[in-house]
XYZ file of C-alpha atoms in Angstrom:
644
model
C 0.000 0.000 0.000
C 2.984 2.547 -0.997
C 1.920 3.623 -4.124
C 1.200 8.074 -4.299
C -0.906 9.695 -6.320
C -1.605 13.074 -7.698
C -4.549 14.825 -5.806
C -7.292 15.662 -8.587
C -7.221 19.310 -8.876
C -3.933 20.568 -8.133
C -2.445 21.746 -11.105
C 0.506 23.118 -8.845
C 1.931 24.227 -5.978
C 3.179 27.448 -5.367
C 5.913 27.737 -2.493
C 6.985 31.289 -1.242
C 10.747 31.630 0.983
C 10.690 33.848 3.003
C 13.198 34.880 6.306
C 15.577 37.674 7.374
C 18.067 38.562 4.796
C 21.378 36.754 4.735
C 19.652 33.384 5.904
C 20.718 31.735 2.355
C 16.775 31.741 0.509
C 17.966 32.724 -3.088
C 21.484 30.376 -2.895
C 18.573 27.392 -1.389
C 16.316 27.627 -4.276
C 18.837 27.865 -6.761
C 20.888 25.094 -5.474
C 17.388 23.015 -5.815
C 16.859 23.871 -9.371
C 20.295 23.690 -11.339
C 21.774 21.259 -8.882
C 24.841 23.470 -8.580
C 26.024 26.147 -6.159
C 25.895 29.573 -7.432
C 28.802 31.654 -7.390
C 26.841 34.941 -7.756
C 23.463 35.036 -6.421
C 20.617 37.993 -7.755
C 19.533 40.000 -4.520
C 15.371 38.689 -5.871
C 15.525 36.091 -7.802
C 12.365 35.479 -10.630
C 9.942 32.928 -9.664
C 11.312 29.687 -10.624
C 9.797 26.665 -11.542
C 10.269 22.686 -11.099
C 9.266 20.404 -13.244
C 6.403 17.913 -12.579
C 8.922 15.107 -12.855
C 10.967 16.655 -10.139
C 9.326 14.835 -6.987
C 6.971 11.299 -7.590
C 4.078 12.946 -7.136
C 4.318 14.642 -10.376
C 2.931 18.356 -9.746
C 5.115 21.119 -10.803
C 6.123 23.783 -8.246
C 6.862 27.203 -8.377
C 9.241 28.481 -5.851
C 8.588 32.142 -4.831
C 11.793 34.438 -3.697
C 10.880 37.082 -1.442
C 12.764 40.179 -0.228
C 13.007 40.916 3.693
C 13.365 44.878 2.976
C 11.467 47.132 5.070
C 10.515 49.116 1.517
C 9.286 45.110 0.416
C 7.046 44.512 3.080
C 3.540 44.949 0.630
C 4.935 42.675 -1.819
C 5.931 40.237 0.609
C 2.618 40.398 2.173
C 0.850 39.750 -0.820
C 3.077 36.411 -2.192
C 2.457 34.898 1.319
C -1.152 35.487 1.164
C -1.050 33.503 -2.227
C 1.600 30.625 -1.205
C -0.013 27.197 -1.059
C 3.112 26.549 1.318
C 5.907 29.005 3.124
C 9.162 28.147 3.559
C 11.079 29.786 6.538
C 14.353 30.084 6.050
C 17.331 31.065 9.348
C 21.126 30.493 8.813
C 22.628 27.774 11.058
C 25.760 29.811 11.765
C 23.261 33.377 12.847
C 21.282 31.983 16.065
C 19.400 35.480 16.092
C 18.078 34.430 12.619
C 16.340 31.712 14.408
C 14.927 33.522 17.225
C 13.610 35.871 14.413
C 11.346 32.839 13.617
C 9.163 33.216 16.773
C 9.561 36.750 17.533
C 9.035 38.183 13.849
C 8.142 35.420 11.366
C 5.666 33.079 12.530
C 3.501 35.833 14.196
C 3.810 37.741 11.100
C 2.290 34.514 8.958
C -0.494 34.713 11.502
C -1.186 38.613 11.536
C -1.695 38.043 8.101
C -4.178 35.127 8.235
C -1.659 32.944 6.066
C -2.901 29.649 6.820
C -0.835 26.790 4.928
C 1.787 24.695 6.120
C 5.323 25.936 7.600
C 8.526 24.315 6.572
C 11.225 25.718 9.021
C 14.692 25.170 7.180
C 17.834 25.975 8.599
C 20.384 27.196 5.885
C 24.373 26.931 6.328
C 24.489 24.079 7.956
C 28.249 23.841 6.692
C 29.344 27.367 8.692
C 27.730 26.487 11.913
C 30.224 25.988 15.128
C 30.989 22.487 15.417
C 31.033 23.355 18.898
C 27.895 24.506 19.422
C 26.187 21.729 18.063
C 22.594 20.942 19.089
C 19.859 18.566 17.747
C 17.322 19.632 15.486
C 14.696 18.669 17.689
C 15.854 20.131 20.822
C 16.317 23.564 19.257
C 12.822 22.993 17.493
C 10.308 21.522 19.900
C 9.202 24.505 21.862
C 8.549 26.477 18.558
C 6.773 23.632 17.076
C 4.777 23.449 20.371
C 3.864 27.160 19.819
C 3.307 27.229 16.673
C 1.227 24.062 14.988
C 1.270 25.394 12.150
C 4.919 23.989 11.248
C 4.876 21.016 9.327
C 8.533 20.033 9.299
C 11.574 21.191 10.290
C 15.226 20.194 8.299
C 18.683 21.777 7.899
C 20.766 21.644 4.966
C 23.671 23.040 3.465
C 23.500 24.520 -0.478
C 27.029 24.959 -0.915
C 27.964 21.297 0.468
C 24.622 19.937 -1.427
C 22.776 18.518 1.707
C 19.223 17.608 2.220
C 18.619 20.439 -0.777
C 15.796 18.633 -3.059
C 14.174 17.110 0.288
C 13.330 20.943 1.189
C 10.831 21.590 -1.607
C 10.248 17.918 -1.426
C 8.482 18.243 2.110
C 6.734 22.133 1.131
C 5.208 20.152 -1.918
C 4.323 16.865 0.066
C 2.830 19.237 3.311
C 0.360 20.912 0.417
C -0.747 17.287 -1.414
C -0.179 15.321 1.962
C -0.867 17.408 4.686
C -0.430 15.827 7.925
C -2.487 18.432 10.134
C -5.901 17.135 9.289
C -4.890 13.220 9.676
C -2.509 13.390 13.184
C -2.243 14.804 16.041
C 1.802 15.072 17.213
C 0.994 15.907 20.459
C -1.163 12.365 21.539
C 0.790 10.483 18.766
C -2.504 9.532 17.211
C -5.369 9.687 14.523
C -7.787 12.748 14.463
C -10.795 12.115 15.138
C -12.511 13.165 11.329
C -9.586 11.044 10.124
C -10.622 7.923 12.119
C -14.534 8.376 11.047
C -13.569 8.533 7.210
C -11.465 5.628 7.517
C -13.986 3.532 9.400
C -16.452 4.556 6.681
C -14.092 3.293 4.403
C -13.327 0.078 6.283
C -17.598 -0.445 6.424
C -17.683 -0.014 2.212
C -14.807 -2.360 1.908
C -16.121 -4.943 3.743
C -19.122 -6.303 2.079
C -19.806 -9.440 4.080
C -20.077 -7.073 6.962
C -18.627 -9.759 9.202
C -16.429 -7.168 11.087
C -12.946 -7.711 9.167
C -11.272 -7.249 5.851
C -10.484 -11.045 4.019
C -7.555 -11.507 1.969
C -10.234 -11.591 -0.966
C -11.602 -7.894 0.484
C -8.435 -6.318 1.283
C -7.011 -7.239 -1.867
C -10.016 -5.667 -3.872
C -8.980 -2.562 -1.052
C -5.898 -2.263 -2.312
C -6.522 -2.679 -6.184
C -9.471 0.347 -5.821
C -6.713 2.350 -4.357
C -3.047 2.036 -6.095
C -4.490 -0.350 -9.058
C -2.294 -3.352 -8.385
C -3.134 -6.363 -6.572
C -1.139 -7.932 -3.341
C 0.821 -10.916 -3.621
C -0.437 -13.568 -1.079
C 2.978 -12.975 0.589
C 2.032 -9.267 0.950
C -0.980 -9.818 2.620
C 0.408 -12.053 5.183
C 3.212 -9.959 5.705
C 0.516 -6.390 6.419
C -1.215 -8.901 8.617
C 1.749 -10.469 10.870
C 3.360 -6.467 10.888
C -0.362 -5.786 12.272
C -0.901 -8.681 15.066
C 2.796 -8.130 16.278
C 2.349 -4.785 17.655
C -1.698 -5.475 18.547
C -3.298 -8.727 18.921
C -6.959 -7.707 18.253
C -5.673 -6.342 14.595
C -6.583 -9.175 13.064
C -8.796 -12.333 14.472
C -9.866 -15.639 12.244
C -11.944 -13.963 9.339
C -9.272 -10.940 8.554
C -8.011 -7.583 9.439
C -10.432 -5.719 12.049
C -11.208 -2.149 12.108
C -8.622 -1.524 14.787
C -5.931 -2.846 12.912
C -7.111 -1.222 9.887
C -6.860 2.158 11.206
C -3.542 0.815 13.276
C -1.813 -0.083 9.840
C -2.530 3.976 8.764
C -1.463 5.699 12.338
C 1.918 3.360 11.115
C 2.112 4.754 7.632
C 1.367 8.442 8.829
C 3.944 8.035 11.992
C 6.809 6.478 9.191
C 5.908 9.583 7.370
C 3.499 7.955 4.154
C 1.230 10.253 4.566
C 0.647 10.019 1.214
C -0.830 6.322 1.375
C -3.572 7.739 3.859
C -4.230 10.548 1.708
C -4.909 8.071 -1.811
C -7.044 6.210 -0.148
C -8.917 8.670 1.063
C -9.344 10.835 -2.000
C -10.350 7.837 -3.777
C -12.948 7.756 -1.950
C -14.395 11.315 -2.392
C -12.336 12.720 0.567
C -10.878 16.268 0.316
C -8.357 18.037 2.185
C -10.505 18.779 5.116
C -11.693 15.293 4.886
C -14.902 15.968 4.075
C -16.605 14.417 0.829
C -15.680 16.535 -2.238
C -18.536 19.007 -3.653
C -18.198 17.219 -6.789
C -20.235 14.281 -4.948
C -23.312 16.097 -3.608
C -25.686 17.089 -6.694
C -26.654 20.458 -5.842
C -28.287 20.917 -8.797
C -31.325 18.412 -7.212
C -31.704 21.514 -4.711
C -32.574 24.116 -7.240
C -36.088 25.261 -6.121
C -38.334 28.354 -6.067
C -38.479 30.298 -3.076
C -41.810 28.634 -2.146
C -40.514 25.336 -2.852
C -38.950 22.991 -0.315
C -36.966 19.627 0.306
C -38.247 16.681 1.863
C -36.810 12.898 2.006
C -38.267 10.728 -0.477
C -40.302 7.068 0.734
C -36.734 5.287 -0.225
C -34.323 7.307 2.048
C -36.933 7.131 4.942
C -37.504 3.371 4.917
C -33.055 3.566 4.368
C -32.878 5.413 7.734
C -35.982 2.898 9.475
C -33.666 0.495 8.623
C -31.116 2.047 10.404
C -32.605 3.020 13.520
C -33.329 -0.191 13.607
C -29.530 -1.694 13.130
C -28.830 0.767 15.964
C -31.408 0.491 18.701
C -30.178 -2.879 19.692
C -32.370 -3.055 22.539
C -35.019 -2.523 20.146
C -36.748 -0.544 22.741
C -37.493 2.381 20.504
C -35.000 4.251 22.125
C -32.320 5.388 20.549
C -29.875 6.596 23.253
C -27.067 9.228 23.127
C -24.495 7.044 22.515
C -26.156 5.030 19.940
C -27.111 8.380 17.762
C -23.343 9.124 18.109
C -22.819 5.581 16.447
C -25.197 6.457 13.890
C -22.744 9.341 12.789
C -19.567 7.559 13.462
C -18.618 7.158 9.836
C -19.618 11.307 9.361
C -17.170 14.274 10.147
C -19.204 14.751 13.463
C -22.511 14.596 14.836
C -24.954 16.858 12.930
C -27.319 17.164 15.596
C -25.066 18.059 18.153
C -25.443 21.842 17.619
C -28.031 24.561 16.894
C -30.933 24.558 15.335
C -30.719 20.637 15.921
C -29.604 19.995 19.091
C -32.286 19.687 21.402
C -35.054 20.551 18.615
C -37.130 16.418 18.869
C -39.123 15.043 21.726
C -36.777 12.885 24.160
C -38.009 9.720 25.538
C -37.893 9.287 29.141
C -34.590 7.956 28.886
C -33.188 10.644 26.942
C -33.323 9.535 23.302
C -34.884 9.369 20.739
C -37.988 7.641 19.558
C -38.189 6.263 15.972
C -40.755 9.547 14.971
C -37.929 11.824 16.426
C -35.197 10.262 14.701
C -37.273 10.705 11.449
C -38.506 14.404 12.752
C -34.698 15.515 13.156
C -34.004 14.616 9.852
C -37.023 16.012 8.037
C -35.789 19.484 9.627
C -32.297 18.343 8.423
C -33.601 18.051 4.862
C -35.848 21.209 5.222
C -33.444 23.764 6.814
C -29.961 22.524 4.445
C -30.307 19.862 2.052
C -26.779 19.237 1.530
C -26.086 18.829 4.320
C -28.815 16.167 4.517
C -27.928 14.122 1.737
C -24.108 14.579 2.188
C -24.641 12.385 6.123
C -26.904 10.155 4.357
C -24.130 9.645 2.100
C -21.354 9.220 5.166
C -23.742 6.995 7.048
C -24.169 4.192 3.812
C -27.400 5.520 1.627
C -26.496 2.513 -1.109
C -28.825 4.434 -3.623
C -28.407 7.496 -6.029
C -27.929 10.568 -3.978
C -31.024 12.197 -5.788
C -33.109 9.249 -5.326
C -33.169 10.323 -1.442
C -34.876 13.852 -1.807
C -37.502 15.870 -3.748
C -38.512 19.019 -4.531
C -42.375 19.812 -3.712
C -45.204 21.705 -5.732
C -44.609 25.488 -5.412
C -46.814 26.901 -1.938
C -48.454 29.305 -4.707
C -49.923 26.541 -6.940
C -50.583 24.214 -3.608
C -53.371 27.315 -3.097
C -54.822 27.438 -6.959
C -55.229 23.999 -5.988
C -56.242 24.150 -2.984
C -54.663 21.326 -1.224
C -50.950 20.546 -0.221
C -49.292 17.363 -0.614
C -46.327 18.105 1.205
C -44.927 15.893 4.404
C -43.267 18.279 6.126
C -45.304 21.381 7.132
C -43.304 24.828 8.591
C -44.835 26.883 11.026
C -43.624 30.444 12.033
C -45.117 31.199 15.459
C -45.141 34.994 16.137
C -45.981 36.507 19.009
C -45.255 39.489 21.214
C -42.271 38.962 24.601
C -43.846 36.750 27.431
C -47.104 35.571 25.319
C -46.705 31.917 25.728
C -44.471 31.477 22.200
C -41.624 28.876 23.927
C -44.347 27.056 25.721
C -46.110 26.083 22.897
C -42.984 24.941 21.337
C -41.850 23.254 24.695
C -45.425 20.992 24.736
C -45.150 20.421 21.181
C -41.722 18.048 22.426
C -43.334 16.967 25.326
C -41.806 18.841 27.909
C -43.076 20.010 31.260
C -44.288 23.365 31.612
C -41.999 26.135 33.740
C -43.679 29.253 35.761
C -40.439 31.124 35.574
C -40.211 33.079 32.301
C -37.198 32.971 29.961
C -36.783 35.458 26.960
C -36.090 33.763 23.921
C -32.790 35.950 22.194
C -32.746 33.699 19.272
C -34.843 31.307 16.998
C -35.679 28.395 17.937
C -36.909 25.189 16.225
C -39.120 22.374 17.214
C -40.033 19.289 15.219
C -42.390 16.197 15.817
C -44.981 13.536 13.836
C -48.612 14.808 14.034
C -50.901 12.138 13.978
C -54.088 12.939 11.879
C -57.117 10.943 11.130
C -56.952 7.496 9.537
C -53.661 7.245 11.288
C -51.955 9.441 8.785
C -48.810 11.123 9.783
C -47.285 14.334 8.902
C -43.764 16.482 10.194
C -44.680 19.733 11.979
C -42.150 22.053 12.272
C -42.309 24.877 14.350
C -40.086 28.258 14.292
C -39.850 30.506 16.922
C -39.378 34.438 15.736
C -38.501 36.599 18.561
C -40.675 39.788 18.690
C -37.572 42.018 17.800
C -36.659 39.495 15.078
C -39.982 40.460 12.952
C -38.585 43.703 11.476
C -35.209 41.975 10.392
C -37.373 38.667 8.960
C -39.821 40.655 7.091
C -36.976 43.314 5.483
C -36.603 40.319 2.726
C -39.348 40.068 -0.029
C -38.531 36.160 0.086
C -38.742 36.047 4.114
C -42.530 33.901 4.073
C -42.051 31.916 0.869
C -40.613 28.864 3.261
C -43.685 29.338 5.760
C -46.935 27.041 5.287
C -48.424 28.528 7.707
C -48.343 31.177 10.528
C -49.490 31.571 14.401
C -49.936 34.236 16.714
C -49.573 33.858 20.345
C -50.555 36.226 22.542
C -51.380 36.184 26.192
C -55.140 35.691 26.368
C -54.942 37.745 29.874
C -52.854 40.855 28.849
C -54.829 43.734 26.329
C -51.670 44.891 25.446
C -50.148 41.218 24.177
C -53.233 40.928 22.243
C -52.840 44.490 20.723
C -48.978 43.807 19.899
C -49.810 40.116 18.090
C -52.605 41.783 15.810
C -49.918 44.375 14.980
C -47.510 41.324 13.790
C -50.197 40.017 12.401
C -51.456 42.786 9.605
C -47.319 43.191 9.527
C -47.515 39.823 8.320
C -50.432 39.611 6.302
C -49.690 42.798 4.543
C -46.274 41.850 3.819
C -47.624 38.744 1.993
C -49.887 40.768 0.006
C -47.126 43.061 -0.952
C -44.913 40.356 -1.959
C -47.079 36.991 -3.311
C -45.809 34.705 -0.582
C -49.425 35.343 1.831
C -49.324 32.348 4.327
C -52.596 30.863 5.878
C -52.938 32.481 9.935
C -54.360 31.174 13.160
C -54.439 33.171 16.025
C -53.444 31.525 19.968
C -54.761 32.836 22.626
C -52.281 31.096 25.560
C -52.316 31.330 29.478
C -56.224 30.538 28.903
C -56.144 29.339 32.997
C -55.856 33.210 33.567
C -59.171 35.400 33.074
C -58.926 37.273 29.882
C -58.830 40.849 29.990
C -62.313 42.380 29.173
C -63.571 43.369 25.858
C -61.588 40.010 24.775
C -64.191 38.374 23.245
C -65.397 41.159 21.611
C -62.058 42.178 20.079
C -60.903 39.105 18.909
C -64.087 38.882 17.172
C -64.012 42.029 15.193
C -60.121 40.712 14.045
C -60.922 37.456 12.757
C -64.075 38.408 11.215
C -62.450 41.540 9.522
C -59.161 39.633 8.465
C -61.956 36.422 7.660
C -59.527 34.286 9.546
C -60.796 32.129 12.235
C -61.501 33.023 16.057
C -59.076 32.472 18.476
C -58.053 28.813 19.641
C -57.598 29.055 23.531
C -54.889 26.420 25.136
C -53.658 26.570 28.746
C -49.746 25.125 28.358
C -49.651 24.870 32.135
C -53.163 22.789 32.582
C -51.963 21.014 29.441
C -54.900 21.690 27.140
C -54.074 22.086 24.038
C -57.261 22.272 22.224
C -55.766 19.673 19.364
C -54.076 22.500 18.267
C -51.367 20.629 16.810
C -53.337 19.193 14.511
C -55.538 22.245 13.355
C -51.982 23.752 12.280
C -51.500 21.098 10.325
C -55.040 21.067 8.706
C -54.825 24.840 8.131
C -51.353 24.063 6.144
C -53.425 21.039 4.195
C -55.414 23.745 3.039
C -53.582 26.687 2.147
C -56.534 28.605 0.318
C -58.111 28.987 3.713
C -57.632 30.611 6.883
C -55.096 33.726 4.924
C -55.965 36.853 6.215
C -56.953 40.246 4.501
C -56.253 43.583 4.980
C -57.748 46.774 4.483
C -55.313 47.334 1.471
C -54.868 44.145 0.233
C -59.088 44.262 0.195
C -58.643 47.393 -1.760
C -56.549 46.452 -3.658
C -58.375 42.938 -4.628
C -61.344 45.610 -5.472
C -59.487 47.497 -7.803
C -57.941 44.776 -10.238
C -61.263 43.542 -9.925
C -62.912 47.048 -11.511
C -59.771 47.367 -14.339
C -60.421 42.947 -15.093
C -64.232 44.033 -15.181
C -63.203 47.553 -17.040
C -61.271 45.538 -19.802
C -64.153 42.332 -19.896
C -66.625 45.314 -20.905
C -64.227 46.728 -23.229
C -63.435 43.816 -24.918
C -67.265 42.622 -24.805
C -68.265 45.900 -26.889
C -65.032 45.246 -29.212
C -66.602 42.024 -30.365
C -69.975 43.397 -31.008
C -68.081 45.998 -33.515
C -66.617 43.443 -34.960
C -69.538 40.902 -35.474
C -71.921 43.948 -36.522
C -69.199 44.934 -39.304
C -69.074 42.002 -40.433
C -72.749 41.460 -40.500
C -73.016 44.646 -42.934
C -70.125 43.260 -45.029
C -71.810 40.220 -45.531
C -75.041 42.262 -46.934
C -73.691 44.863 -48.488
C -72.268 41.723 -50.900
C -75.143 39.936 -51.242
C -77.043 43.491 -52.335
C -74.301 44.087 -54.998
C -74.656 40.500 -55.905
C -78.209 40.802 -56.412
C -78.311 44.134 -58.149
């Protein structure tokens, strides 16, 4: 498994020098590319270039001199802002040229956001002391502790022709090969993105899914990857290397996942980095080992505004199937630890931060139920489709990518229609500060109601399975918009094209909450006039344990009637009576023709195009009659002349 390969993509890489003057940059570089000392060296050299069969991995480089002037600084600035990789250059007999590194250098490199890999190479080696002579590594470790950004360190000597070519060597192999993403020096072991890719990897590759790689599997491994076979000698020889330093590495039926990802913390710590890297670019991986964008069809998401993304029948009976594999208790309770499984062979846990974490109904053990499992995924799919598909991707979806989403029927056709077909339903609760909004949401996931009151700074999601008649289910998902979010939500025209449907919450006891949600609610409505995207509206009144203020009834009355929305649904969050209002949200979405409110303008308005269509039917009415009568008199006018 030696074999390198050229990364797809990189045409080149561009390496900048850089380091106080005097250090030996210009006598380095051209040392590396005539193979001979220079007698007279240019203060700047030109950018020079080697060719691609310079180093096995067969991309060409272009080595950038740089001048450590005072009047140079801009220049400099700007080639280390481009360099794919820096070079750092101090002179072996000038030990203030190697402080320089951590005092002036490296803190310059980060000032300037340059964030590639550091080769540290000290220059000279010939002219240093003999008596002073200290080890690389002893010299180097505290800077390399400081600064992680330093790939490799290395000392060589141009004029005596030592360890020249293995200085671009590294720079180019620290762009194509990096080993930040893959190690960590420090613990001596695998990262852990690099370990999930690889045991992704290991899963594919082992299609009897018995736990280990056979001779026959590892072998079809290893042909994927460099494109030639192992000898049976070969095999036995990566399995004995593998079982000497770790038993469990390999049992009866092959090598196991430990020794698997053993076998690559040994290639990485004898410095093949590039062995790791192949195989996991040939399998989709890129630099920041995440699947390439080349393998997630983002044309599937291109939608209309109102359009949205939900998981097709196949990719939800795919992830059944693997809640299933992972409840092993089969206690429909997926724990914690068991979700974290499920995302084992992914980057990290998707769910693990906002708007997903803590979004689904728990069970009362903490996880998650087979509807919540689905739920957290539907808001997956709804809220970033890419992202969606690209875990079902990392967690073994065997189809077509697009065979695991679709697109649904625009919201504006869904009302010329007059019925929705969608799964997934999104609802934008409104409501003025201290109404009764984050209650709502908190019984929507089942959880117990709290007296003490807790402003809500930012939007929040909730998503569960509403049950309807006939034992039909659909995905309710609820988003919370903070009253002093409104203004910034409805400054884009496009801000309601997502919502299905809207709700305003308002505290059924307090005039003034009432006031403030009918104000969000002509905002609102009139801003869906204005713009196309009107969403169908029910009104909340929480808190309904507390007496309503008076003139209540009355008021809410005159609203609905006026908007021709419907009356007020009461619920109580703390007597937990919810008035099935779940499930008249989703009904209300169902039916997006009904239940969208009016205002004085938009009825005005509606009254208007209604005169000009009426205007122009008249219009084009008395048109036709001209035109039938003329004809009429043409047609008699030639019969007269025929007759005469």
């Amino acid at each position: 498994m030696a074999k390198s390969s050229n990364p797809e993509g990189k045409t080149g890489v561009r390496i900048v020098v850089a380091g106080d003057r005097g250090t030996g940059k210009s006598s380095l570089i051209v040392t590396a590319a005539a193979e001979t000392f220079p007698t007279n060296v240019p203060r700047l050299l030109p950018p020079t270039r080697l060719p691609e069969d310079f180093y096995p991995d067969r991309v060409p480089i272009t080595i950038i001199d740089t001048s450590s002037n005072p009047e140079d600084r801009g220049k400099l600035a700007e080639e280390l802002k481009r360099a794919d990789a820096v070079v750092l250059t101090y002179a072996c007999d000038q030990p203030e040229t190697l402080n320089r590194l951590s005092t002036f250098w490296l803190p310059e490199l980060r000032q300037l956001e340059v964030k590639v890999p550091v080769i540290v190479v000290g220059c000279k080696l010939d002219l240093r002391d003999d008596q002073q002579q200290v080890s690389l590594e002893q010299v180097m470790s505290p800077i390399m502790q400081q600064f992680r950004e330093i790939e490799t360190c290395i000392e060589c000597s141009a004029y005596k022709h030592i360890q020249i070519p293995e200085v671009f060597y590294y720079a180019q192999k620290a762009v194509l090969h990096p080993t930040g993403p893959l190690f960590d020096q420090e613990t001596q072991t695998l990262k852990p993105r690099c370990v999930r890719a690889l045991k992704r990897i290991f899963i594919l590759c082992d299609h009897d899914r018995d736990g280990a790689l056979s001779d026959a599997e590892l072998n079809n491994f290893q042909v994927k990857c460099f494109n030639a076979p192992l000898q049976p000698s070969e095999i036995v020889g990566v399995k004995r290397v593998v079982q000497d330093k770790l038993v469990e590495g390999v049992n009866e039926r092959g090598l196991t996942l430990t020794g698997f990802l053993f076998l690559h913390a040994l290639f990485i710590e004898k410095g093949r980095l590039e062995t790791t890297w192949t195989v996991l670019r040939k399998f989709g991986y890129n630099n920041d080992i995440k699947l390439s964008d080349d393998l997630i069809p983002y044309s599937s998401f291109k939608r209309a505004p109102d359009q949205s993304v939900e998981l097709t029948n196949e990719a939800i009976k795919f992830l059944k199937g693997v809640y299933e594999l992972f409840d092993s208790d089969l206690d429909n309770n997926l724990r914690p630890i068991e979700v974290e499984d499920v995302f084992s062979t992914a980057p990290e846990n998707p769910w693990n931060d906002a708007p997903y974490k803590d979004a689904a109904e728990k069970t009362a053990l903490g996880g998650l139920s087979l509807d919540a499992f689905l739920s957290e995924w539907a808001l997956m799919t709804l809220l970033d489709p890419a992202r969606s598909l690209e875990n079902l991707i990392y967690i073994g979806y065997p189809g077509d990518s697009s065979s695991a989403i679709r697109i649904t029927r625009r919201r504006r056709l869904d009302r010329k229609k007059q019925q929705s077909e969608r799964n997934v339903f999104q609802c934008f609760v409104f409501g003025p500060a201290n109404a009764g909004k984050s209650a709502l949401m908190n019984s929507f996931l089942g959880r117990p109601y709290l007296d003490s009151y807790s402003p809500t700074a930012d939007e929040q999601y909730a998503v569960n399975v509403v049950e309807l008649p006939g034992g039909i289910k659909k995905t309710l998902v609820l988003r919370e918009i903070p009253e002093d979010g409104v203004s910034k939500l409805l400054s884009s025209k496009e801000s309601l094209a997502p919502c299905d449907i809207a709700v305003f919450v308002y505290d059924s006891s307090d005039e003034s909450s009432w006031k403030r949600a009918t104000e969000l609610l002509m905002d609102v409505a009139g801003h869906g006039e204005d713009t196309g995207y009107e969403v169908p509206c029910l009104i909340v009144a929480a808190k309904d344990d507390l007496d309503s203020f008076p003139m209540a009834i009355q008021n809410s009355t005159r609203v609905s009637q006026d908007m021709g929305i419907e009356a007020p649904i009461p619920i109580s969050s703390k007597l937990s009576d919810f008035n099935n209002i779940f499930r008249r949200i989703v009904n209300a979405a169902e039916h997006p023709h009904l239940s969208i409110p009016e205002t004085e303008a938009g009825r005005s308005r509606k009254q208007y195009h209604r005169l000009i269509n009426r205007s122009l039917m008249v219009v084009s009415v008395g048109a036709a009659v001209a035109i039938v009568g003329f004809a009429a008199y043409r047609v008699y006018a030639t019969r007269k002349n025929a007759s005469s």
